[in-house]
GROMACS .gro file of C-alpha atoms in nm:
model
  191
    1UNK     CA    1  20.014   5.990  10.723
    2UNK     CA    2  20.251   6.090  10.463
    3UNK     CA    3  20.447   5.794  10.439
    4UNK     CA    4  20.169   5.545  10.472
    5UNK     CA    5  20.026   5.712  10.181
    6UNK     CA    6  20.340   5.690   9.983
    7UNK     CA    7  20.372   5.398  10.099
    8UNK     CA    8  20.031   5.288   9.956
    9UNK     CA    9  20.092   5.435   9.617
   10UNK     CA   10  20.419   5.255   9.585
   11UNK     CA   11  20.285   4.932   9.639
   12UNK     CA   12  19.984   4.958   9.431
   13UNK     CA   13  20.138   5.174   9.149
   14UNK     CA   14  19.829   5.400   9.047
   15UNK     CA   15  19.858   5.584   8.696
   16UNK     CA   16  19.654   5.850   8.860
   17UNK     CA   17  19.622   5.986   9.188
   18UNK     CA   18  19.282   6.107   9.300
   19UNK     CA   19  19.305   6.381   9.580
   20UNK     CA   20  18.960   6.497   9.781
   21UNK     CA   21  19.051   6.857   9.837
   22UNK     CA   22  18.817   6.809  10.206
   23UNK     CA   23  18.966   6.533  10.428
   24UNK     CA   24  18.959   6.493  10.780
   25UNK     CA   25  19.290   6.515  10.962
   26UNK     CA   26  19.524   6.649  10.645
   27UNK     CA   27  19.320   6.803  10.355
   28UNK     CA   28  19.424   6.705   9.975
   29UNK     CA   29  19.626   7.064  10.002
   30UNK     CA   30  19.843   6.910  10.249
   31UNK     CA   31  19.867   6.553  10.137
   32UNK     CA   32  19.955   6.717   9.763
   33UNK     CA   33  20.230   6.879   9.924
   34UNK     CA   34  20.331   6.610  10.164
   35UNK     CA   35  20.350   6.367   9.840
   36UNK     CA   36  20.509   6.586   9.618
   37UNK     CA   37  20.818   6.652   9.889
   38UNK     CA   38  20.866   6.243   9.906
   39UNK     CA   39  20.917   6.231   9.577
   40UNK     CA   40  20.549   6.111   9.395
   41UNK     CA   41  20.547   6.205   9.062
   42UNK     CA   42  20.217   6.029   8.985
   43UNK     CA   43  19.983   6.283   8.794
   44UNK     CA   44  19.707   6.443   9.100
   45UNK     CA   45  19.371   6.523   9.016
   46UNK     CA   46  19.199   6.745   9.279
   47UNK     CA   47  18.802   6.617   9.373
   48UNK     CA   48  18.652   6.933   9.517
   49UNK     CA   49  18.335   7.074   9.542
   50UNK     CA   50  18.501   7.386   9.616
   51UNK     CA   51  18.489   7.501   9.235
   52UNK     CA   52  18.551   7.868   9.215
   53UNK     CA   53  18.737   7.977   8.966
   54UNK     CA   54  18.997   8.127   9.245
   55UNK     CA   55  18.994   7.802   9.407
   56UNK     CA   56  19.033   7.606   9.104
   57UNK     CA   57  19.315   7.868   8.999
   58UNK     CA   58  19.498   7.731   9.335
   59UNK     CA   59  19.505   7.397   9.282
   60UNK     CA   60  19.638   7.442   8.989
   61UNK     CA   61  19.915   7.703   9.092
   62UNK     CA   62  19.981   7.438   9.390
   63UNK     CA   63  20.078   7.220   9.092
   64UNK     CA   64  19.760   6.970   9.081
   65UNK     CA   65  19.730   6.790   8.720
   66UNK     CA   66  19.363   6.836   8.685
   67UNK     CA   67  19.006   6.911   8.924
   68UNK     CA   68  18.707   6.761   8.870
   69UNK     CA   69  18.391   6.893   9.038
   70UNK     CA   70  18.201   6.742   9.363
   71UNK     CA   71  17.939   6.572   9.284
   72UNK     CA   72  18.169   6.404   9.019
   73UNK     CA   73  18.038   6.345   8.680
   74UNK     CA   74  18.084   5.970   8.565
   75UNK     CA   75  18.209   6.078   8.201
   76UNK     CA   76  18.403   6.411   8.349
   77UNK     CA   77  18.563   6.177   8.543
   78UNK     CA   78  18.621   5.916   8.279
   79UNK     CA   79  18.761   6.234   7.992
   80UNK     CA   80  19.024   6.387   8.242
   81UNK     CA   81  19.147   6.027   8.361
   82UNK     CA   82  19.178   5.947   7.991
   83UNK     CA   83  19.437   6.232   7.928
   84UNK     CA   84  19.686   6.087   8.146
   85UNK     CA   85  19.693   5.756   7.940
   86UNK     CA   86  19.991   5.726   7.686
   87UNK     CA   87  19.750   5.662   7.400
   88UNK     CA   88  19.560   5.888   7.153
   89UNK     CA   89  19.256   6.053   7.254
   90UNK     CA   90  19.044   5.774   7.106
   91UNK     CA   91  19.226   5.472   7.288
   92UNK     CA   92  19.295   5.650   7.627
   93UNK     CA   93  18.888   5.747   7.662
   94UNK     CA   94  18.801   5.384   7.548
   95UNK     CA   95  19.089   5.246   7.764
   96UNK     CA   96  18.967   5.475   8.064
   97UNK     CA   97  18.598   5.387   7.996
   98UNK     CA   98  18.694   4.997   7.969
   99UNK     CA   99  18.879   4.991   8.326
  100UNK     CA  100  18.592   5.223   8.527
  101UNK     CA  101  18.278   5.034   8.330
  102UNK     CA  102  18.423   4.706   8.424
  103UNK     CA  103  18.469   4.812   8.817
  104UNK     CA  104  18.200   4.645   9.009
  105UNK     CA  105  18.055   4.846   9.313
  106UNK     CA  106  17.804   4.612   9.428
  107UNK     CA  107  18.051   4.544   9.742
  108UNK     CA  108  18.084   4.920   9.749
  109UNK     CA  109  17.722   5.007   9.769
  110UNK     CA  110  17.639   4.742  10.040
  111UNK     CA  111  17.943   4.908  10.219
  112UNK     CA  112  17.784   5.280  10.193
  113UNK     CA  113  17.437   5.127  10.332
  114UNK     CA  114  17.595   4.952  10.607
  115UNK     CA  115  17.840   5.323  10.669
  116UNK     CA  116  17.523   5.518  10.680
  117UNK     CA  117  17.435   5.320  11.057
  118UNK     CA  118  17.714   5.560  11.164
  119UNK     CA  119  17.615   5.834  10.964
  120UNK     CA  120  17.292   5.845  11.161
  121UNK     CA  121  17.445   5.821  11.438
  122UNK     CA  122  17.665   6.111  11.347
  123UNK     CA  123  17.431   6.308  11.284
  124UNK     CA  124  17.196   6.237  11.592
  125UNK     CA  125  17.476   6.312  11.784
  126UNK     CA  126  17.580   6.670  11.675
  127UNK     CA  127  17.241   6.748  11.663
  128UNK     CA  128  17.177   6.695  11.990
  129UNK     CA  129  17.495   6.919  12.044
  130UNK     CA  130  17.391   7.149  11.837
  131UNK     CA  131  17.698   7.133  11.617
  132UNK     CA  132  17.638   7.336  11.333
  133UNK     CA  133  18.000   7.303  11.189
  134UNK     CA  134  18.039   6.932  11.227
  135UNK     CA  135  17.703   6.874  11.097
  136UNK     CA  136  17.800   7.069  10.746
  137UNK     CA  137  18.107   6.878  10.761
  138UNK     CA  138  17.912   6.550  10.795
  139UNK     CA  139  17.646   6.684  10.501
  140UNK     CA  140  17.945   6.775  10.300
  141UNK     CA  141  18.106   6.410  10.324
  142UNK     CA  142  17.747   6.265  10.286
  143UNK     CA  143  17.675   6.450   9.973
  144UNK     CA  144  17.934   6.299   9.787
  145UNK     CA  145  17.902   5.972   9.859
  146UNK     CA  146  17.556   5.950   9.831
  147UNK     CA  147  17.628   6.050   9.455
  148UNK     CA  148  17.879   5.842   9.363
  149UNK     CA  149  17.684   5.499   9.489
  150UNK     CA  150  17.349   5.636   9.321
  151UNK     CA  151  17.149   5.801   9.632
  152UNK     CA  152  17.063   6.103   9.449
  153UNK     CA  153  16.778   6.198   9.724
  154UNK     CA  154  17.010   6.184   9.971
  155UNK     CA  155  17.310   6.369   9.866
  156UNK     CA  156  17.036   6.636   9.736
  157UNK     CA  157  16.932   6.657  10.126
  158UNK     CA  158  17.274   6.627  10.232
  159UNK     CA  159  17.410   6.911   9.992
  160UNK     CA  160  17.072   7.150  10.097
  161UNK     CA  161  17.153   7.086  10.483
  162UNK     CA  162  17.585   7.211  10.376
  163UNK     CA  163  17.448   7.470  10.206
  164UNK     CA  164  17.205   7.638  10.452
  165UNK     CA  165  17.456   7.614  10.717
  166UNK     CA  166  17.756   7.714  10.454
  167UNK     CA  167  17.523   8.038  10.337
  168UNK     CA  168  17.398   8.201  10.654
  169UNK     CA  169  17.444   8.318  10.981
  170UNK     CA  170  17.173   8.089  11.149
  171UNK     CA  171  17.051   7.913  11.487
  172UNK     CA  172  17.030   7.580  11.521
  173UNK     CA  173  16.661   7.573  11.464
  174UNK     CA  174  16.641   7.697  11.069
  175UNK     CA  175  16.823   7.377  10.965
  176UNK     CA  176  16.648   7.123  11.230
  177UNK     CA  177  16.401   7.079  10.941
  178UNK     CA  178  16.678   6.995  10.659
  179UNK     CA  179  16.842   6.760  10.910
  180UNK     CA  180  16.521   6.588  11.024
  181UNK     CA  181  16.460   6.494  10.624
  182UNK     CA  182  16.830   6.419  10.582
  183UNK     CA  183  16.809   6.172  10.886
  184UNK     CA  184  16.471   6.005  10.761
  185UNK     CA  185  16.628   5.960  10.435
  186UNK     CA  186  16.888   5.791  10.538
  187UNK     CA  187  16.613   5.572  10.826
  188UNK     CA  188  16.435   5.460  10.471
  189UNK     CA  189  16.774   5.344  10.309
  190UNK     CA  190  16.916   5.109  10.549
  191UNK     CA  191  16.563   5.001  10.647
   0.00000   0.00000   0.00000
């Protein structure tokens, strides 16, 4: 994983490396570390929603360049990317603001829809498991997305169903009602 990654950023030469602190397989902790050790140098901003000031305090003492919050903020996102142009504050935000306003996502937004087929099936399957981790796992992957392509309904439902199962020490039956809205929600996107 470590070397594909590298591997990646070498051939595509990013000014800015975003990291999502939650990944499946090796989490952002682990592929800062891993990147770090082969030699990246590339600036690394950690995407968390994980924003405690003790948990922000990590990343940076783990030697991240910068956090920004889950569900991420368009101009947040735009401000800390600026500082790591080699321009004045002026020309790196309107540089920064030129190359994400100009980025189309309609291919990226058909792609989401088409992702959520699985999602549903995701999430019919670990309910029918009962899976209360891997459902907040799934919410907590949802939730994001949803935001960033414009869903705001459904990464609302998706951050209320990782929340109630985050917050308490429930059965499977207090949060069939959160997952029965999250799963029509996402029945009424894809049609």
């Amino acid at each position: 994983m470590g070397l594909r990654l590298l591997n990646f950023i070498n051939e595509h030469f990013p000014e800015v490396i975003l990291m999502d602190i939650q990944m499946p397989k090796m989490d952002g902790l682990q592929a800062y570390k891993v990147l770090r050790e082969l030699g990246c140098e590339k600036p690394i901003i950690a995407l968390t929603a994980n924003a405690m000031t003790n948990e922000v305090d990590e990343y940076f003492s783990i030697g991240f360049d910068g956090y920004i919050q889950k569900p991420i903020d368009r101009q947040l996102l735009i401000s800390t990317i600026a500082t790591f142009f080699n321009t004045n504050d002026t020309d790196s935000m309107r540089q920064a603001n030129s190359l994400l306003g100009n980025v189309d996502m309609s291919d990226l937004v058909s792609e989401f829809k088409t992702s959520l087929i699985n999602e549903l099936q995701q999430f019919s399957i670990e309910s029918e498991k009962q899976e209360l981790d891997a459902l907040r796992s799934l919410a907590h992957r949802l939730s994001g997305a949803a935001h960033l392509f414009g869903f705001s309904e459904l990464s609302r439902k998706a951050t209320e169903l990782e929340t109630n199962i985050k917050n308490g020490n429930l059965v499977f039956a207090d949060v069939v009602p959160k997952i029965d809205a999250l799963i029509a929600e996402i029945k009424r996107i894809i049609g």
